[in-house]
XYZ file of C-alpha atoms in Angstrom:
735
model
C -89.801 -220.454 83.925
C -90.193 -217.686 86.482
C -88.403 -219.691 89.099
C -85.460 -220.218 86.726
C -85.129 -216.517 85.982
C -85.342 -215.637 89.686
C -82.712 -218.144 90.668
C -80.370 -216.909 87.932
C -80.698 -213.341 89.164
C -80.189 -214.366 92.733
C -77.083 -216.315 91.954
C -75.673 -213.523 89.826
C -76.081 -211.078 92.678
C -74.739 -213.543 95.149
C -71.860 -214.443 92.861
C -70.975 -210.831 92.240
C -70.812 -210.310 95.964
C -69.272 -213.571 96.921
C -66.974 -211.756 99.295
C -70.021 -210.430 101.199
C -70.515 -213.768 102.809
C -73.805 -214.579 101.132
C -74.316 -218.274 101.541
C -75.599 -220.208 98.612
C -77.025 -222.797 100.977
C -80.688 -222.255 101.869
C -83.111 -223.789 104.336
C -86.903 -224.199 104.049
C -89.226 -224.234 107.026
C -93.045 -224.842 106.952
C -95.923 -224.097 109.235
C -99.595 -224.955 109.033
C -100.039 -226.710 105.780
C -98.090 -225.496 102.898
C -97.008 -222.202 104.470
C -93.305 -222.546 103.900
C -90.374 -220.083 103.585
C -86.941 -220.604 102.158
C -84.054 -218.432 103.449
C -80.286 -218.649 103.258
C -78.776 -220.992 105.724
C -76.721 -219.089 108.229
C -75.696 -215.521 108.689
C -75.395 -213.172 105.704
C -72.238 -211.050 105.960
C -72.094 -207.683 104.286
C -69.804 -204.622 104.379
C -70.706 -201.144 105.356
C -71.430 -198.855 102.478
C -72.292 -201.694 100.192
C -75.509 -203.609 99.768
C -76.831 -206.942 100.820
C -79.364 -209.255 99.206
C -81.598 -211.338 101.464
C -82.767 -214.171 99.203
C -86.265 -215.388 100.031
C -89.113 -217.456 98.588
C -92.347 -218.648 100.131
C -95.373 -220.853 99.572
C -98.925 -220.665 100.902
C -101.996 -222.865 100.943
C -104.291 -222.848 98.053
C -106.914 -221.070 100.116
C -104.655 -218.073 100.623
C -103.970 -215.511 97.938
C -100.819 -213.351 98.679
C -101.129 -209.620 97.950
C -97.822 -208.071 99.209
C -94.987 -208.681 101.592
C -93.694 -206.874 104.658
C -90.159 -207.146 106.063
C -89.304 -206.485 109.678
C -86.076 -206.030 111.545
C -86.116 -206.607 115.241
C -84.142 -208.027 117.997
C -83.759 -211.798 117.973
C -85.222 -211.883 121.467
C -88.573 -210.837 120.101
C -90.564 -213.795 118.999
C -92.651 -211.653 116.699
C -91.679 -208.274 115.168
C -94.289 -205.539 115.286
C -95.346 -202.572 113.201
C -92.568 -200.466 114.655
C -90.025 -202.782 113.125
C -91.160 -202.485 109.486
C -88.247 -201.879 107.033
C -90.136 -202.645 103.810
C -93.859 -202.341 103.095
C -96.286 -201.144 100.517
C -97.320 -198.532 103.021
C -94.127 -196.451 103.193
C -95.303 -194.415 106.234
C -94.881 -197.530 108.364
C -91.193 -197.966 107.336
C -88.558 -197.019 109.827
C -86.970 -193.751 109.014
C -83.427 -195.072 108.592
C -84.552 -197.697 106.055
C -86.626 -195.564 103.816
C -85.335 -195.697 100.202
C -82.753 -198.248 101.048
C -84.756 -201.477 100.689
C -86.065 -202.772 97.396
C -87.908 -205.943 96.358
C -86.080 -207.897 93.730
C -89.279 -209.190 92.183
C -92.191 -206.801 92.370
C -94.680 -209.430 91.122
C -95.800 -211.311 94.202
C -97.368 -213.973 92.050
C -93.828 -215.350 91.579
C -93.627 -215.876 95.358
C -90.201 -214.190 95.386
C -89.716 -212.342 98.610
C -86.012 -211.389 98.129
C -84.937 -207.871 99.035
C -81.756 -205.797 98.597
C -80.605 -203.359 101.222
C -78.281 -200.545 100.006
C -75.918 -198.247 101.824
C -75.337 -200.624 104.675
C -74.202 -199.401 107.998
C -73.195 -201.250 111.126
C -76.660 -200.689 112.605
C -78.140 -202.764 109.816
C -76.866 -205.887 111.480
C -79.681 -208.021 112.959
C -82.475 -210.489 112.166
C -85.077 -209.942 109.499
C -88.608 -211.499 109.485
C -91.127 -211.828 106.625
C -94.904 -211.433 106.615
C -97.155 -212.114 103.646
C -100.423 -210.175 103.328
C -103.275 -211.673 101.264
C -106.874 -212.841 101.025
C -108.327 -215.976 102.546
C -110.750 -218.259 100.833
C -113.578 -216.106 101.977
C -112.102 -213.049 100.363
C -111.140 -211.307 103.546
C -107.789 -209.834 104.298
C -105.483 -212.165 106.008
C -101.771 -212.364 106.741
C -99.189 -214.938 107.589
C -95.868 -214.069 109.362
C -93.102 -216.659 109.220
C -91.197 -217.395 112.329
C -87.974 -218.293 110.504
C -85.659 -215.331 110.244
C -82.613 -214.281 108.187
C -79.621 -212.809 110.031
C -77.401 -210.100 108.488
C -74.044 -209.040 109.833
C -72.555 -205.705 108.556
C -68.836 -205.342 109.040
C -66.387 -202.625 108.102
C -65.727 -202.045 104.422
C -62.760 -204.075 103.181
C -63.390 -204.330 99.459
C -61.292 -202.098 97.271
C -62.096 -200.450 94.002
C -60.843 -202.066 90.867
C -58.311 -199.851 88.992
C -57.658 -200.749 85.378
C -54.329 -199.369 83.981
C -53.603 -199.918 80.269
C -50.032 -199.889 78.898
C -48.757 -196.335 79.145
C -46.506 -194.888 76.469
C -45.131 -191.422 76.745
C -46.985 -189.017 74.573
C -49.912 -191.286 73.859
C -53.204 -190.493 75.562
C -54.456 -193.175 77.955
C -57.453 -193.751 80.298
C -57.424 -195.251 83.764
C -60.697 -196.705 85.123
C -61.652 -197.037 88.787
C -64.758 -199.168 89.606
C -66.336 -198.969 93.034
C -66.793 -202.257 94.884
C -70.280 -203.834 95.021
C -73.079 -204.032 92.473
C -75.618 -202.012 94.356
C -78.317 -199.708 93.139
C -78.109 -197.491 96.175
C -76.646 -194.010 96.431
C -73.745 -193.465 93.982
C -70.440 -193.278 95.853
C -67.934 -190.428 95.436
C -64.871 -191.478 93.468
C -61.722 -189.369 93.573
C -58.287 -189.721 91.956
C -54.905 -188.669 93.229
C -51.331 -189.503 92.468
C -48.156 -189.171 94.406
C -44.533 -190.086 94.202
C -42.874 -190.409 90.823
C -39.621 -188.785 89.975
C -40.863 -185.329 90.897
C -42.626 -186.426 94.083
C -45.982 -184.993 93.074
C -48.713 -185.352 95.633
C -51.938 -183.793 94.482
C -55.454 -184.577 93.457
C -56.146 -185.023 89.797
C -59.608 -183.726 89.442
C -59.397 -181.673 86.322
C -58.764 -184.681 84.100
C -61.482 -186.916 85.502
C -64.378 -187.708 83.216
C -67.975 -187.549 84.401
C -68.960 -190.074 87.016
C -70.360 -193.128 85.300
C -73.045 -195.440 86.613
C -73.705 -198.539 84.622
C -77.024 -200.340 85.348
C -76.566 -204.040 84.982
C -80.036 -205.119 86.039
C -82.997 -203.489 87.646
C -81.369 -203.973 91.029
C -77.632 -203.835 90.326
C -75.441 -201.014 89.217
C -71.728 -200.509 88.593
C -70.201 -197.189 89.620
C -66.922 -196.153 87.994
C -64.767 -193.159 87.104
C -62.308 -192.701 84.216
C -59.098 -190.657 84.321
C -57.855 -189.600 80.892
C -54.377 -188.060 80.586
C -51.238 -188.056 78.479
C -48.477 -189.824 80.333
C -44.963 -188.486 80.353
C -41.692 -189.468 81.885
C -42.604 -187.654 85.095
C -45.557 -189.998 85.590
C -43.351 -193.062 85.576
C -43.275 -194.638 88.995
C -46.086 -192.468 90.272
C -48.751 -193.969 92.589
C -52.260 -193.558 91.299
C -54.919 -193.829 94.024
C -58.627 -194.254 93.421
C -60.721 -193.515 96.528
C -64.400 -194.465 96.793
C -66.406 -192.756 99.541
C -69.854 -194.075 100.438
C -72.593 -192.603 102.561
C -72.329 -192.624 106.289
C -68.553 -192.153 105.991
C -67.544 -195.555 104.682
C -64.727 -195.346 102.140
C -62.178 -197.494 100.412
C -59.293 -196.868 98.028
C -56.881 -198.655 95.733
C -53.378 -197.516 94.852
C -51.436 -198.711 91.849
C -47.953 -197.776 90.569
C -47.907 -196.859 86.913
C -45.098 -197.595 84.513
C -44.684 -195.306 81.529
C -42.668 -196.487 78.580
C -40.580 -193.520 77.497
C -37.230 -192.414 76.284
C -35.911 -188.951 76.838
C -33.696 -187.053 74.476
C -30.052 -187.944 74.757
C -28.052 -185.488 76.799
C -24.419 -184.840 75.924
C -22.226 -183.260 78.539
C -18.683 -182.018 78.191
C -16.891 -179.126 76.557
C -17.424 -179.276 72.809
C -14.952 -176.480 72.084
C -11.323 -177.314 72.858
C -7.959 -176.017 71.764
C -5.690 -178.043 69.583
C -3.636 -180.392 71.749
C -6.121 -180.396 74.630
C -8.238 -183.451 75.581
C -11.888 -183.942 74.724
C -14.249 -185.621 77.185
C -17.871 -186.219 76.244
C -20.578 -188.219 78.003
C -23.905 -189.188 76.484
C -26.791 -190.083 78.804
C -30.197 -191.374 77.768
C -33.017 -191.692 80.287
C -35.617 -194.227 79.246
C -37.920 -197.060 80.341
C -36.831 -199.696 79.662
C -33.167 -198.602 79.681
C -31.538 -197.793 76.327
C -28.227 -199.050 75.007
C -26.020 -196.024 74.283
C -23.004 -195.793 71.957
C -20.930 -193.093 70.321
C -21.073 -192.923 66.545
C -19.911 -190.882 63.612
C -21.687 -190.080 60.404
C -21.361 -192.359 57.432
C -21.631 -191.146 53.857
C -25.395 -191.647 53.801
C -26.080 -189.974 57.112
C -28.172 -186.826 57.187
C -29.560 -187.567 53.761
C -32.018 -184.808 52.866
C -31.763 -183.454 56.369
C -32.768 -186.642 58.199
C -30.699 -189.261 59.956
C -31.125 -191.956 57.332
C -28.168 -194.157 58.050
C -25.966 -194.108 61.097
C -22.659 -195.821 61.378
C -22.392 -196.874 64.975
C -18.833 -198.079 64.726
C -15.841 -196.187 65.946
C -15.194 -193.085 63.826
C -12.784 -193.939 61.038
C -10.245 -191.248 61.849
C -10.266 -192.278 65.512
C -10.152 -196.035 65.080
C -6.371 -196.237 64.875
C -5.585 -193.633 67.480
C -4.220 -194.904 70.742
C -5.342 -191.807 72.644
C -9.036 -192.429 71.986
C -11.225 -194.182 74.531
C -14.800 -195.246 73.815
C -17.106 -196.691 76.461
C -20.620 -197.840 75.648
C -23.258 -199.099 78.008
C -26.744 -198.957 79.363
C -28.121 -195.483 79.874
C -24.800 -193.710 79.113
C -21.603 -193.844 77.052
C -18.309 -191.927 77.326
C -15.864 -190.667 74.674
C -12.354 -189.377 75.419
C -9.675 -188.097 73.017
C -6.500 -187.053 74.771
C -4.843 -184.988 72.023
C -7.244 -183.144 69.773
C -6.179 -182.014 66.320
C -7.831 -179.831 63.719
C -8.867 -182.958 61.826
C -10.896 -184.067 64.842
C -13.311 -181.190 64.379
C -16.731 -182.176 63.143
C -19.984 -183.824 64.086
C -20.139 -186.551 66.717
C -23.360 -188.380 67.467
C -24.706 -190.374 70.330
C -27.004 -193.232 69.361
C -29.467 -194.856 71.744
C -31.373 -198.035 70.954
C -34.675 -198.135 72.786
C -36.972 -201.047 72.013
C -37.385 -200.918 68.241
C -36.294 -197.309 67.902
C -32.916 -195.669 67.435
C -32.477 -192.174 68.756
C -29.710 -189.815 67.712
C -28.147 -186.845 69.410
C -25.449 -184.995 67.510
C -22.942 -182.440 68.679
C -20.462 -180.350 66.740
C -16.987 -180.488 68.221
C -14.915 -177.431 67.421
C -11.147 -177.459 67.729
C -9.702 -173.979 68.213
C -6.498 -173.621 66.219
C -4.537 -171.238 64.062
C -2.054 -171.851 61.277
C 0.600 -169.404 60.147
C -0.650 -166.752 57.721
C 0.249 -167.347 54.070
C 0.737 -164.579 51.513
C 0.171 -165.451 47.879
C 0.553 -163.319 44.799
C 3.247 -161.912 42.560
C 5.576 -159.653 44.527
C 7.777 -158.632 41.615
C 5.967 -156.399 39.192
C 6.662 -154.005 36.397
C 5.592 -150.404 36.527
C 1.944 -150.163 35.439
C 1.012 -153.705 36.545
C -1.669 -154.513 39.121
C -0.566 -155.673 42.554
C -2.810 -158.479 43.811
C -1.833 -160.052 47.130
C -3.929 -162.402 49.248
C -3.254 -163.153 52.887
C -5.078 -166.224 54.165
C -5.089 -167.836 57.592
C -6.454 -171.282 58.329
C -7.961 -171.037 61.781
C -11.045 -171.583 63.883
C -12.761 -169.383 64.678
C -11.832 -167.264 61.654
C -9.042 -164.750 62.176
C -9.301 -161.040 61.482
C -6.759 -160.047 58.846
C -5.375 -156.570 58.184
C -3.038 -155.381 55.423
C -0.620 -152.537 56.107
C 2.484 -151.060 54.526
C 5.652 -150.405 56.479
C 5.943 -146.717 57.143
C 2.261 -146.058 56.505
C -0.351 -145.600 59.226
C -3.277 -146.491 56.974
C -4.667 -150.009 56.867
C -5.121 -151.056 53.267
C -7.629 -153.889 53.620
C -9.133 -155.991 56.381
C -11.363 -159.036 56.395
C -11.799 -162.448 57.991
C -10.195 -165.729 56.930
C -8.533 -164.081 53.917
C -7.902 -160.523 52.818
C -7.099 -159.394 49.291
C -5.014 -156.331 48.540
C -5.318 -154.896 45.027
C -3.428 -151.819 43.802
C -3.801 -151.071 40.097
C -1.183 -149.289 38.006
C 1.639 -149.649 40.512
C 4.580 -147.261 40.478
C 8.060 -147.649 41.823
C 6.875 -145.771 44.908
C 4.640 -148.759 45.688
C 7.688 -150.907 46.367
C 8.174 -151.776 49.997
C 7.356 -154.161 52.820
C 3.709 -155.229 52.935
C 2.572 -156.575 56.298
C -0.276 -159.005 56.965
C -1.508 -159.042 60.566
C -3.807 -161.861 61.715
C -5.648 -161.577 65.033
C -7.057 -164.822 66.417
C -8.727 -164.465 69.806
C -5.867 -163.318 72.072
C -3.113 -164.135 69.575
C -1.649 -161.785 66.954
C 0.618 -163.118 64.204
C 2.371 -160.930 61.625
C 3.995 -161.926 58.329
C 5.352 -159.698 55.595
C 6.531 -159.793 52.013
C 8.722 -157.452 50.019
C 7.079 -156.033 46.921
C 9.372 -154.781 44.172
C 8.025 -152.687 41.341
C 10.647 -152.863 38.616
C 11.194 -150.164 36.024
C 13.271 -151.001 33.007
C 13.689 -149.122 29.804
C 16.023 -150.008 27.011
C 18.920 -147.827 25.991
C 17.784 -144.254 25.469
C 17.933 -142.841 21.970
C 20.178 -139.996 23.015
C 22.937 -142.493 23.799
C 25.840 -142.456 21.359
C 29.578 -142.243 20.637
C 31.971 -139.918 18.846
C 35.659 -139.798 18.103
C 37.652 -136.603 18.356
C 41.379 -136.554 17.754
C 41.661 -140.273 18.373
C 39.704 -140.099 21.618
C 36.495 -142.163 21.753
C 33.749 -140.896 24.039
C 30.574 -142.984 24.497
C 27.512 -142.134 26.543
C 24.918 -144.819 27.419
C 21.718 -143.842 29.260
C 19.202 -146.286 30.725
C 16.372 -146.113 33.269
C 15.359 -148.799 35.745
C 14.402 -149.758 39.285
C 16.367 -151.266 40.851
C 19.085 -149.251 39.187
C 20.508 -151.073 36.170
C 24.138 -152.053 35.808
C 25.917 -150.692 32.751
C 28.502 -152.824 30.955
C 30.811 -151.992 28.045
C 32.117 -155.122 26.254
C 34.457 -152.812 24.317
C 36.518 -152.149 27.443
C 37.752 -155.745 27.577
C 40.101 -154.925 24.695
C 41.675 -151.927 26.416
C 43.741 -151.479 29.513
C 43.525 -147.728 29.821
C 40.146 -146.095 29.947
C 37.944 -144.092 32.218
C 34.339 -144.768 33.218
C 32.111 -142.177 34.823
C 28.606 -143.085 36.077
C 26.006 -140.641 37.272
C 22.584 -141.440 38.739
C 19.541 -139.208 38.867
C 16.261 -140.633 40.173
C 16.073 -143.982 38.355
C 18.266 -142.920 35.389
C 21.854 -144.137 35.033
C 24.294 -142.277 32.746
C 27.495 -144.170 31.968
C 30.279 -142.407 30.061
C 33.508 -144.043 28.910
C 36.572 -142.349 27.445
C 39.500 -144.105 25.826
C 42.082 -143.541 23.138
C 41.622 -145.608 19.982
C 44.111 -146.215 17.212
C 42.084 -148.442 14.960
C 39.061 -147.295 13.103
C 35.815 -148.568 14.779
C 32.272 -147.812 13.701
C 30.109 -148.963 16.649
C 30.253 -149.757 20.352
C 27.892 -152.017 22.394
C 26.332 -150.940 25.683
C 24.532 -153.488 27.940
C 22.030 -152.427 30.604
C 21.193 -155.210 33.085
C 18.399 -155.045 35.681
C 17.886 -158.346 37.456
C 16.819 -160.910 34.900
C 16.198 -158.276 32.259
C 18.853 -157.061 29.893
C 18.969 -154.569 27.061
C 21.713 -154.085 24.513
C 22.388 -150.949 22.562
C 24.577 -150.795 19.470
C 25.847 -147.234 19.486
C 26.923 -145.776 16.123
C 30.161 -143.853 16.403
C 30.117 -140.395 14.871
C 33.611 -140.147 13.510
C 33.999 -136.372 13.810
C 37.682 -136.715 14.436
C 38.053 -138.954 11.402
C 36.739 -136.230 9.110
C 39.297 -133.794 10.438
C 42.047 -136.326 10.039
C 40.856 -137.087 6.530
C 41.040 -133.431 5.699
C 44.451 -133.286 7.331
C 45.662 -136.169 5.201
C 44.344 -134.500 2.106
C 46.020 -131.304 3.155
C 49.222 -133.189 3.753
C 49.004 -134.597 0.267
C 48.461 -131.124 -1.032
C 51.269 -129.926 1.187
C 53.649 -132.358 -0.435
C 52.522 -131.114 -3.816
C 52.827 -127.588 -2.561
C 56.396 -128.214 -1.552
C 57.222 -129.172 -5.104
C 55.142 -126.397 -6.523
C 56.580 -123.945 -4.034
C 60.056 -124.884 -5.194
C 59.088 -124.407 -8.778
C 57.301 -121.219 -7.951
C 60.342 -120.097 -6.002
C 62.501 -120.642 -9.029
C 59.949 -118.897 -11.187
C 59.619 -116.056 -8.739
C 63.360 -115.726 -8.595
C 63.403 -115.397 -12.357
C 60.523 -112.991 -12.235
C 62.216 -110.957 -9.559
C 65.328 -110.830 -11.592
C 63.328 -109.613 -14.532
C 61.510 -107.146 -12.353
C 64.766 -105.930 -10.935
C 66.125 -105.457 -14.426
C 62.981 -103.702 -15.515
C 62.969 -101.488 -12.472
C 66.550 -100.622 -13.088
C 65.682 -99.621 -16.589
C 62.748 -97.595 -15.422
C 64.871 -95.783 -12.960
C 67.140 -94.921 -15.584
C 64.295 -93.679 -17.593
C 63.127 -91.661 -14.636
C 59.842 -93.457 -14.377
C 57.667 -92.537 -11.426
C 56.705 -96.030 -10.606
C 56.940 -97.763 -7.328
C 56.212 -101.342 -6.581
C 56.055 -102.101 -2.905
C 55.657 -105.544 -1.597
C 55.195 -105.974 2.051
C 54.997 -109.305 3.819
C 52.035 -109.310 6.218
C 50.315 -112.386 7.726
C 46.934 -110.711 8.247
C 46.743 -107.888 5.566
C 47.726 -107.293 1.897
C 51.448 -107.303 0.972
C 51.292 -103.906 -0.770
C 50.324 -100.968 1.396
C 48.708 -98.103 -0.454
C 49.784 -95.630 2.214
C 53.439 -96.416 1.909
C 55.413 -94.375 -0.650
C 58.330 -95.743 -2.563
C 61.234 -93.727 -1.330
C 63.655 -94.318 -4.050
C 64.885 -96.890 -6.431
C 67.694 -97.865 -4.170
C 65.343 -98.740 -1.450
C 63.240 -100.662 -3.878
C 66.159 -102.675 -5.142
C 67.227 -103.365 -1.618
C 63.762 -104.593 -0.734
C 63.654 -106.756 -3.836
C 66.990 -108.219 -2.927
C 65.920 -108.820 0.594
C 62.677 -110.325 -0.619
C 64.548 -112.656 -2.890
C 66.806 -113.636 -0.056
C 63.844 -114.281 2.180
C 62.278 -116.472 -0.417
C 65.480 -118.378 -0.796
C 65.774 -118.856 2.949
C 62.166 -119.995 3.158
C 62.652 -122.533 0.417
C 65.725 -123.834 2.147
C 63.763 -124.111 5.371
C 61.053 -125.984 3.575
C 63.530 -128.488 2.284
C 65.071 -128.951 5.709
C 61.716 -129.420 7.491
C 60.462 -131.841 4.926
C 57.699 -129.557 3.692
C 55.210 -127.202 5.260
C 52.400 -128.389 7.530
C 49.821 -126.078 5.983
C 48.915 -124.808 2.534
C 50.637 -121.551 1.755
C 48.546 -118.730 0.333
C 49.459 -115.569 -1.563
C 48.024 -112.198 -0.715
C 48.227 -109.529 -3.462
C 47.154 -105.902 -3.159
C 46.323 -104.842 -6.699
C 45.249 -101.368 -5.684
C 48.865 -100.312 -5.425
C 49.620 -101.729 -8.802
C 46.677 -99.920 -10.314
C 47.563 -96.600 -8.851
C 51.315 -96.706 -9.073
C 52.142 -98.567 -12.247
C 52.134 -96.381 -15.345
C 51.276 -97.803 -18.673
C 54.218 -98.279 -21.004
C 53.646 -99.423 -24.488
C 57.185 -100.332 -25.246
C 57.540 -103.016 -22.592
C 55.444 -105.978 -21.355
C 55.631 -106.731 -17.626
C 54.056 -109.474 -15.503
C 53.415 -108.467 -11.911
C 53.391 -111.001 -9.098
C 52.225 -110.897 -5.559
C 54.332 -112.000 -2.703
C 53.464 -115.409 -1.253
C 52.156 -115.300 2.305
C 52.882 -118.296 4.463
C 50.444 -118.715 7.280
C 51.544 -121.614 9.483
C 49.403 -122.786 12.362
C 51.721 -123.618 15.153
C 49.217 -126.075 16.587
C 49.209 -128.430 13.646
C 45.924 -130.098 12.801
C 44.040 -129.265 15.966
C 42.131 -126.438 14.294
C 41.021 -128.457 11.338
C 37.545 -127.099 10.916
C 38.425 -123.503 11.722
C 41.467 -123.532 9.524
C 39.459 -124.718 6.560
C 37.140 -121.836 7.080
C 40.001 -119.367 7.193
C 41.493 -120.804 4.029
C 38.205 -120.644 2.212
C 37.677 -117.069 3.398
C 41.173 -116.133 2.222
C 40.510 -117.717 -1.128
C 37.265 -115.801 -1.561
C 38.959 -112.596 -0.524
C 41.713 -113.136 -2.995
C 39.267 -113.910 -5.737
C 37.453 -110.642 -5.040
C 40.724 -108.762 -5.145
C 41.601 -110.338 -8.437
C 38.245 -109.330 -9.870
C 38.542 -105.764 -8.574
C 42.067 -105.257 -9.552
C 42.454 -107.207 -12.740
C 45.563 -106.539 -14.910
C 45.346 -104.049 -17.721
C 46.527 -104.951 -21.192
C 49.513 -103.042 -22.484
C 50.243 -102.821 -26.200
C 50.083 -106.390 -27.170
C 51.332 -107.859 -23.899
C 49.259 -109.904 -21.447
C 49.716 -109.806 -17.692
C 48.827 -112.984 -15.713
C 47.601 -112.369 -12.173
C 47.090 -115.335 -9.764
C 44.536 -115.110 -7.036
C 45.434 -118.160 -5.032
C 47.380 -121.370 -5.073
C 44.607 -123.336 -6.685
C 44.534 -121.095 -9.724
C 48.279 -121.198 -9.846
C 48.329 -124.980 -9.700
C 45.686 -125.204 -12.395
C 47.684 -123.022 -14.724
C 50.777 -125.077 -14.145
């Protein structure tokens, strides 16, 4: 059983170091009865810095009991190595200085007759022949020893084995560990393992010591060990293509290293180049590049309806954008690592989000960019520009542009800006007056461009026909006045004028008030006249009532004419009666003269005063008779004139001064006399033009005459009654 275990260990060591040249073939040589030794056949090759195993087994006679073994190294020319050549012994003071701590027995129990040793930290001086001696007891119990003549030869060459570097799949952003294992399975001094990397895309050449884990020694058996080091790091795109070197340095200066190139699977963020802000009409050129391992397939895309759902790229339409699909000036180029997009003539509708999509392995990456088209449309003014006084002016000036334009409202002739804003500006003026009419200017500033538009605002003022408008007729002349207010100034029309060819129109304007006056001669009787005030689409009609002042005068004139005709007849009759009365008076006066009566009756014709003057004395009867005669003749002539003229134009009044009669006329009982006043004819040479005034004069005359009649009433004389007439009305009534 022991032999099986030993052989398994030996073969494992030999197999693990197959490249050391250890031969699996062995040779046994014997000397003096059962003293045999088995060593490897041929030379054992080993490398500096590593270790070498010299496999060995022995046998002795039954009379010899082995106690320990001693290994020597000496020149092959020596037939027998001495104490100065000891490399392994129980007594360590005998071991050569350069071999101390380097040689170990694989099987410490000598009973197993295993004499194999392992030599660590080989150097070139370790090359040579090695001889075994077995120390023990003979059959007598005395110390004895047996040294075999057969030797094992070891050759140490330069170190050629390289460390084993294990590199797992590297993915950007995911932590990974690289392992470097030193060559050989020796239990000697641990080697020094260092890491460094160089190259890569950034040409880094430096030692990576900070990320190295603690040096690790793994003991496989009691005589074999594995020395390794682990490098833990997070790979990135800059590590791709880098050379990772693991260097193992042994004692005595022997070293070896292994370099591997690492591949990192990564994909960088898509990079879009090109001007994303262009003016309308200019071309757009965009390029999307995606750096990745393995290479990505890159295309240009636009958003579908489900894209950017809840803020994440949920669904991407990788086809040509819909609004660009039919355009002949659009060029799309897709490919590995990069894709290009060109639009020769950009419009405002081309503004928006464009995305670059990159397919990398099982992932789809998106890079979006907002393309802005700089443009400006003409400003537009909206709102009602025709208002009525008291309304609210509300104008909005809007400009479709990108970036937004700065808008300012101003009024022509005013230095004050009314309102300013971006994109759209609203101008509100409550309770507008006619003074608010004018040209309102909207100025839009877009980058280095200034555009101005304007609109005319009209505040209309319109009032219907004023109440103080009206008409009147005087002496057949119609005068109408129509007053209206408005802005713009209203136009005055008189439908009545279409029926006349001769008329006059006078129009005066003050502020916003128009006064239109017409004058024309009318023959027919009219009661109203229409006035039309027109202001744009608005119109007002006024039906003016005619105050027929002239008609009243004419009516009175007609009445007076009727009375005049009656007066002509009555005047004739009165003339006849007066003639008879005068004759009687003349006869009576003649009688009185003859009776020497001191009585004088004087009648004086006066248009403004009484006919009988109290200051005038009756000179004599002859004069009186002459005056009566002349008065009668005058009356006759006046009657004749009345008949020739066709009647008087005015009513004739009588003026009687009764004071004369009262003072002058003596009372006579024997006679009865009726006294009359002379008729005064007051004719207005101007006809009917003084209608109102003349009526007043007549009425005043009548009142005056009535008072005179009351003051100077006739006195009764002995059974006779005297009738005194105050005016023509009383006279007519009596008749």
